[in-house]
Every structure is written in C-alpha cells, then in structure tokens.
Amino acid sequence: MPLKPHYLPTRADAADLARDAQPGDRLYAINGEYIVTADTSPVFGSHLVRPADSAPGPGSITLAQLLAHCGGIFTQPLNHA
C-alpha cells in the first residue's frame, strides 16, 4: 500500500506505517530526515530506520519508536517558512 502523507503517533498509524514502509523510503520529521533500511527488528518484525545523513549500522530504531519520539512522521519534505 502506498505511504500516507502523514502518520500520527497512534497504534493504528504505527501499524499502518510498519505495513506500508519499504526499504529506501524517506521519512521526515520536525527534527530531521530518516531512511527506512532493509534491516528488520527481530522482536517486532518491522523495518528499522536511521537518520538519512548517518552511515548504516548500529543506532537504527523501529518505525514505531521513531513515530513515538517525533510525534508524527511526514512522507514529503517539510517546507520551512
């Protein structure tokens, strides 16, 4: 399923994001840009994300953690006025 424009920090949206996100997708939050990796969480089974400007490796978090931490995720770059 294609990504929605905005995901809220709710269980339903966390489940939708985990289902919809694919490796290479870029996600945007107020505090930065993230990339969905091909790695998956052994506990939750969803893809992991990392900051787009960091190297692959340790430090990736789950999509649900990102959503809870950022308070909302966008799938298009934010326009700062």
Short mmCIF file of C-alpha atoms in Angstrom, two decimals:
data_model
loop_
_atom_site.label_atom_id
_atom_site.label_comp_id
_atom_site.label_asym_id
_atom_site.label_seq_id
_atom_site.Cartn_x
_atom_site.Cartn_y
_atom_site.Cartn_z
CA MET A 1 0.00 0.00 0.00
CA PRO A 2 1.36 3.49 -0.73
CA LEU A 3 2.50 5.69 2.12
CA LYS A 4 0.02 8.18 3.56
CA PRO A 5 1.13 11.83 3.63
CA HIS A 6 1.22 11.94 7.46
CA TYR A 7 1.34 9.39 10.28
CA LEU A 8 0.30 10.29 13.83
CA PRO A 9 1.77 8.71 16.99
CA THR A 10 -1.09 6.24 17.43
CA ARG A 11 -1.10 2.44 17.45
CA ALA A 12 -3.17 2.36 14.28
CA ASP A 13 -0.82 4.68 12.38
CA ALA A 14 2.25 2.83 13.73
CA ALA A 15 0.79 -0.41 12.33
CA ASP A 16 -0.01 1.28 9.01
CA LEU A 17 3.50 2.74 8.76
CA ALA A 18 5.09 -0.64 9.56
CA ARG A 19 2.96 -2.23 6.83
CA ASP A 20 3.46 0.48 4.19
CA ALA A 21 7.14 1.46 4.58
CA GLN A 22 9.66 -0.10 2.21
CA PRO A 23 13.47 -0.04 2.29
CA GLY A 24 14.74 3.20 0.80
CA ASP A 25 11.64 5.25 1.68
CA ARG A 26 12.45 8.64 3.15
CA LEU A 27 10.50 9.86 6.15
CA TYR A 28 10.50 13.40 7.50
CA ALA A 29 10.01 14.79 10.98
CA ILE A 30 10.46 18.20 12.54
CA ASN A 31 13.89 17.12 13.79
CA GLY A 32 15.23 15.58 10.58
CA GLU A 33 15.08 13.17 7.70
CA TYR A 34 15.17 9.39 8.09
CA ILE A 35 15.58 6.47 5.72
CA VAL A 36 13.92 3.07 6.02
CA THR A 37 16.53 0.31 5.97
CA ALA A 38 16.28 -3.27 4.75
CA ASP A 39 17.04 -4.45 8.30
CA THR A 40 14.13 -5.61 10.41
CA SER A 41 13.56 -5.71 14.14
CA PRO A 42 13.87 -9.29 15.43
CA VAL A 43 11.22 -8.53 18.06
CA PHE A 44 8.66 -6.51 16.09
CA GLY A 45 9.38 -7.64 12.53
CA SER A 46 9.12 -4.13 11.08
CA HIS A 47 11.83 -2.31 9.16
CA LEU A 48 14.33 -0.16 11.02
CA VAL A 49 15.06 3.49 10.28
CA ARG A 50 18.16 5.63 10.67
CA PRO A 51 18.92 9.30 10.12
CA ALA A 52 19.42 9.88 6.40
CA ASP A 53 22.82 11.51 6.96
CA SER A 54 24.27 8.66 9.05
CA ALA A 55 26.10 5.55 7.93
CA PRO A 56 24.33 2.17 8.13
CA GLY A 57 24.97 0.23 11.29
CA PRO A 58 24.12 0.40 14.99
CA GLY A 59 21.76 3.11 16.12
CA SER A 60 18.78 2.24 13.95
CA ILE A 61 15.36 2.27 15.62
CA THR A 62 11.96 0.81 14.78
CA LEU A 63 9.35 2.75 12.87
CA ALA A 64 7.10 2.77 15.96
CA GLN A 65 9.92 4.22 18.08
CA LEU A 66 10.53 6.95 15.51
CA LEU A 67 6.85 7.79 15.34
CA ALA A 68 6.54 7.98 19.14
CA HIS A 69 9.74 10.00 19.52
CA CYS A 70 8.95 12.53 16.79
CA GLY A 71 5.24 12.90 17.45
CA GLY A 72 4.39 12.47 13.78
CA ILE A 73 6.01 11.50 10.51
CA PHE A 74 5.57 13.01 7.07
CA THR A 75 6.33 11.33 3.75
CA GLN A 76 7.13 14.56 1.92
CA PRO A 77 9.83 17.09 2.86
CA LEU A 78 8.64 19.78 5.24
CA ASN A 79 8.64 23.33 3.89
CA HIS A 80 10.05 25.67 6.49
CA ALA A 81 8.86 29.23 6.10
#
